[in-house]
């Protein structure tokens, strides 16, 4: 025989599962955007854009996603922020 406590626990677990599904469904686009932004940052650094990859630059890309990565790349390219150190050329 099923007791009211078991029914209550079953309903509670179903409610928690439904809530977790809704949260994951809402957050998934932000996670994908953040991962793509960080990948763009590393690819740009690999291709020769003088970006110094610091915790702040990665955080901007993780929070901002693709627009954050474009912002970091633009600021590094314009020598405003996130500029990597260049070795001096010997003449």
PDB file of N, CA and C in Angstrom, residues 46-89:
ATOM      1  N   UNK A  46      46.171  32.344 -30.776  1.00  0.00           N
ATOM      2  CA  UNK A  46      46.972  31.392 -31.549  1.00  0.00           C
ATOM      3  C   UNK A  46      47.310  31.934 -32.931  1.00  0.00           C
ATOM      4  N   UNK A  47      46.398  32.717 -33.515  1.00  0.00           N
ATOM      5  CA  UNK A  47      46.617  33.262 -34.853  1.00  0.00           C
ATOM      6  C   UNK A  47      47.516  34.486 -34.867  1.00  0.00           C
ATOM      7  N   UNK A  48      47.945  34.957 -33.722  1.00  0.00           N
ATOM      8  CA  UNK A  48      48.922  36.023 -33.694  1.00  0.00           C
ATOM      9  C   UNK A  48      48.426  37.365 -33.203  1.00  0.00           C
ATOM     10  N   UNK A  49      47.184  37.486 -32.813  1.00  0.00           N
ATOM     11  CA  UNK A  49      46.713  38.746 -32.240  1.00  0.00           C
ATOM     12  C   UNK A  49      47.369  38.879 -30.873  1.00  0.00           C
ATOM     13  N   UNK A  50      48.031  39.991 -30.602  1.00  0.00           N
ATOM     14  CA  UNK A  50      48.791  40.102 -29.347  1.00  0.00           C
ATOM     15  C   UNK A  50      47.885  40.299 -28.130  1.00  0.00           C
ATOM     16  N   UNK A  51      47.215  39.250 -27.737  1.00  0.00           N
ATOM     17  CA  UNK A  51      46.320  39.298 -26.578  1.00  0.00           C
ATOM     18  C   UNK A  51      47.026  38.608 -25.420  1.00  0.00           C
ATOM     19  N   UNK A  52      47.060  39.272 -24.280  1.00  0.00           N
ATOM     20  CA  UNK A  52      47.571  38.625 -23.086  1.00  0.00           C
ATOM     21  C   UNK A  52      46.388  37.946 -22.402  1.00  0.00           C
ATOM     22  N   UNK A  53      46.424  36.641 -22.364  1.00  0.00           N
ATOM     23  CA  UNK A  53      45.305  35.895 -21.792  1.00  0.00           C
ATOM     24  C   UNK A  53      45.461  35.890 -20.280  1.00  0.00           C
ATOM     25  N   UNK A  54      44.643  36.698 -19.638  1.00  0.00           N
ATOM     26  CA  UNK A  54      44.642  36.795 -18.184  1.00  0.00           C
ATOM     27  C   UNK A  54      43.283  36.328 -17.677  1.00  0.00           C
ATOM     28  N   UNK A  55      43.166  36.265 -16.366  1.00  0.00           N
ATOM     29  CA  UNK A  55      41.895  35.865 -15.773  1.00  0.00           C
ATOM     30  C   UNK A  55      40.789  36.859 -16.120  1.00  0.00           C
ATOM     31  N   UNK A  56      41.129  38.136 -16.206  1.00  0.00           N
ATOM     32  CA  UNK A  56      40.129  39.161 -16.536  1.00  0.00           C
ATOM     33  C   UNK A  56      39.651  38.999 -17.983  1.00  0.00           C
ATOM     34  N   UNK A  57      40.583  38.744 -18.895  1.00  0.00           N
ATOM     35  CA  UNK A  57      40.196  38.575 -20.300  1.00  0.00           C
ATOM     36  C   UNK A  57      39.316  37.338 -20.477  1.00  0.00           C
ATOM     37  N   UNK A  58      39.669  36.256 -19.809  1.00  0.00           N
ATOM     38  CA  UNK A  58      38.854  35.044 -19.900  1.00  0.00           C
ATOM     39  C   UNK A  58      37.498  35.270 -19.257  1.00  0.00           C
ATOM     40  N   UNK A  59      37.456  36.008 -18.155  1.00  0.00           N
ATOM     41  CA  UNK A  59      36.185  36.299 -17.492  1.00  0.00           C
ATOM     42  C   UNK A  59      35.294  37.165 -18.367  1.00  0.00           C
ATOM     43  N   UNK A  60      35.872  38.156 -19.047  1.00  0.00           N
ATOM     44  CA  UNK A  60      35.085  38.992 -19.963  1.00  0.00           C
ATOM     45  C   UNK A  60      34.510  38.134 -21.088  1.00  0.00           C
ATOM     46  N   UNK A  61      35.316  37.229 -21.610  1.00  0.00           N
ATOM     47  CA  UNK A  61      34.839  36.355 -22.683  1.00  0.00           C
ATOM     48  C   UNK A  61      33.806  35.358 -22.172  1.00  0.00           C
ATOM     49  N   UNK A  62      33.978  34.868 -20.959  1.00  0.00           N
ATOM     50  CA  UNK A  62      33.027  33.905 -20.419  1.00  0.00           C
ATOM     51  C   UNK A  62      31.681  34.562 -20.123  1.00  0.00           C
ATOM     52  N   UNK A  63      31.708  35.776 -19.615  1.00  0.00           N
ATOM     53  CA  UNK A  63      30.451  36.469 -19.300  1.00  0.00           C
ATOM     54  C   UNK A  63      29.839  37.060 -20.561  1.00  0.00           C
ATOM     55  N   UNK A  64      30.669  37.655 -21.405  1.00  0.00           N
ATOM     56  CA  UNK A  64      30.159  38.336 -22.591  1.00  0.00           C
ATOM     57  C   UNK A  64      29.971  37.447 -23.795  1.00  0.00           C
ATOM     58  N   UNK A  65      30.608  36.282 -23.794  1.00  0.00           N
ATOM     59  CA  UNK A  65      30.486  35.370 -24.933  1.00  0.00           C
ATOM     60  C   UNK A  65      31.194  35.913 -26.158  1.00  0.00           C
ATOM     61  N   UNK A  66      30.557  35.774 -27.301  1.00  0.00           N
ATOM     62  CA  UNK A  66      31.160  36.228 -28.562  1.00  0.00           C
ATOM     63  C   UNK A  66      31.359  37.750 -28.569  1.00  0.00           C
ATOM     64  N   UNK A  67      30.384  38.560 -28.154  1.00  0.00           N
ATOM     65  CA  UNK A  67      30.654  40.007 -28.107  1.00  0.00           C
ATOM     66  C   UNK A  67      31.786  40.366 -27.141  1.00  0.00           C
ATOM     67  N   UNK A  68      31.907  39.642 -26.038  1.00  0.00           N
ATOM     68  CA  UNK A  68      33.008  39.878 -25.114  1.00  0.00           C
ATOM     69  C   UNK A  68      34.350  39.550 -25.736  1.00  0.00           C
ATOM     70  N   UNK A  69      34.402  38.466 -26.501  1.00  0.00           N
ATOM     71  CA  UNK A  69      35.650  38.102 -27.184  1.00  0.00           C
ATOM     72  C   UNK A  69      36.016  39.150 -28.226  1.00  0.00           C
ATOM     73  N   UNK A  70      35.024  39.634 -28.969  1.00  0.00           N
ATOM     74  CA  UNK A  70      35.293  40.681 -29.962  1.00  0.00           C
ATOM     75  C   UNK A  70      35.774  41.958 -29.277  1.00  0.00           C
ATOM     76  N   UNK A  71      35.207  42.274 -28.118  1.00  0.00           N
ATOM     77  CA  UNK A  71      35.642  43.451 -27.361  1.00  0.00           C
ATOM     78  C   UNK A  71      37.089  43.302 -26.903  1.00  0.00           C
ATOM     79  N   UNK A  72      37.439  42.146 -26.369  1.00  0.00           N
ATOM     80  CA  UNK A  72      38.814  41.916 -25.901  1.00  0.00           C
ATOM     81  C   UNK A  72      39.792  41.994 -27.068  1.00  0.00           C
ATOM     82  N   UNK A  73      39.428  41.393 -28.194  1.00  0.00           N
ATOM     83  CA  UNK A  73      40.304  41.421 -29.372  1.00  0.00           C
ATOM     84  C   UNK A  73      40.459  42.853 -29.878  1.00  0.00           C
ATOM     85  N   UNK A  74      39.372  43.609 -29.926  1.00  0.00           N
ATOM     86  CA  UNK A  74      39.441  44.992 -30.404  1.00  0.00           C
ATOM     87  C   UNK A  74      40.285  45.853 -29.467  1.00  0.00           C
ATOM     88  N   UNK A  75      40.117  45.687 -28.163  1.00  0.00           N
ATOM     89  CA  UNK A  75      40.911  46.468 -27.216  1.00  0.00           C
ATOM     90  C   UNK A  75      42.391  46.098 -27.276  1.00  0.00           C
ATOM     91  N   UNK A  76      42.685  44.829 -27.496  1.00  0.00           N
ATOM     92  CA  UNK A  76      44.085  44.420 -27.629  1.00  0.00           C
ATOM     93  C   UNK A  76      44.674  44.918 -28.936  1.00  0.00           C
ATOM     94  N   UNK A  77      43.903  44.877 -29.992  1.00  0.00           N
ATOM     95  CA  UNK A  77      44.385  45.325 -31.301  1.00  0.00           C
ATOM     96  C   UNK A  77      44.652  46.827 -31.314  1.00  0.00           C
ATOM     97  N   UNK A  78      43.839  47.581 -30.580  1.00  0.00           N
ATOM     98  CA  UNK A  78      44.007  49.033 -30.512  1.00  0.00           C
ATOM     99  C   UNK A  78      44.968  49.468 -29.413  1.00  0.00           C
ATOM    100  N   UNK A  79      45.626  48.519 -28.758  1.00  0.00           N
ATOM    101  CA  UNK A  79      46.586  48.773 -27.680  1.00  0.00           C
ATOM    102  C   UNK A  79      45.977  49.548 -26.518  1.00  0.00           C
ATOM    103  N   UNK A  80      44.744  49.249 -26.198  1.00  0.00           N
ATOM    104  CA  UNK A  80      44.079  49.910 -25.079  1.00  0.00           C
ATOM    105  C   UNK A  80      44.151  49.039 -23.824  1.00  0.00           C
ATOM    106  N   UNK A  81      43.829  47.772 -23.963  1.00  0.00           N
ATOM    107  CA  UNK A  81      43.852  46.845 -22.829  1.00  0.00           C
ATOM    108  C   UNK A  81      44.113  45.438 -23.354  1.00  0.00           C
ATOM    109  N   UNK A  82      44.482  44.539 -22.455  1.00  0.00           N
ATOM    110  CA  UNK A  82      44.722  43.130 -22.788  1.00  0.00           C
ATOM    111  C   UNK A  82      45.823  42.965 -23.833  1.00  0.00           C
ATOM    112  N   UNK A  83      46.788  43.869 -23.837  1.00  0.00           N
ATOM    113  CA  UNK A  83      47.847  43.827 -24.831  1.00  0.00           C
ATOM    114  C   UNK A  83      48.930  42.875 -24.346  1.00  0.00           C
ATOM    115  N   UNK A  84      49.312  41.963 -25.208  1.00  0.00           N
ATOM    116  CA  UNK A  84      50.381  41.032 -24.877  1.00  0.00           C
ATOM    117  C   UNK A  84      51.727  41.705 -24.987  1.00  0.00           C
ATOM    118  N   UNK A  85      52.670  41.185 -24.259  1.00  0.00           N
ATOM    119  CA  UNK A  85      54.001  41.764 -24.319  1.00  0.00           C
ATOM    120  C   UNK A  85      54.714  41.246 -25.552  1.00  0.00           C
ATOM    121  N   UNK A  86      55.364  42.133 -26.240  1.00  0.00           N
ATOM    122  CA  UNK A  86      56.087  41.776 -27.451  1.00  0.00           C
ATOM    123  C   UNK A  86      57.579  41.800 -27.117  1.00  0.00           C
ATOM    124  N   UNK A  87      58.322  40.881 -27.677  1.00  0.00           N
ATOM    125  CA  UNK A  87      59.779  40.869 -27.504  1.00  0.00           C
ATOM    126  C   UNK A  87      60.377  41.982 -28.331  1.00  0.00           C
ATOM    127  N   UNK A  88      61.336  42.712 -27.785  1.00  0.00           N
ATOM    128  CA  UNK A  88      61.952  43.793 -28.571  1.00  0.00           C
ATOM    129  C   UNK A  88      62.781  43.214 -29.710  1.00  0.00           C
ATOM    130  N   UNK A  89      62.738  43.884 -30.822  1.00  0.00           N
ATOM    131  CA  UNK A  89      63.499  43.448 -31.983  1.00  0.00           C
ATOM    132  C   UNK A  89      64.937  43.942 -31.875  1.00  0.00           C
TER     133      UNK A  89
END
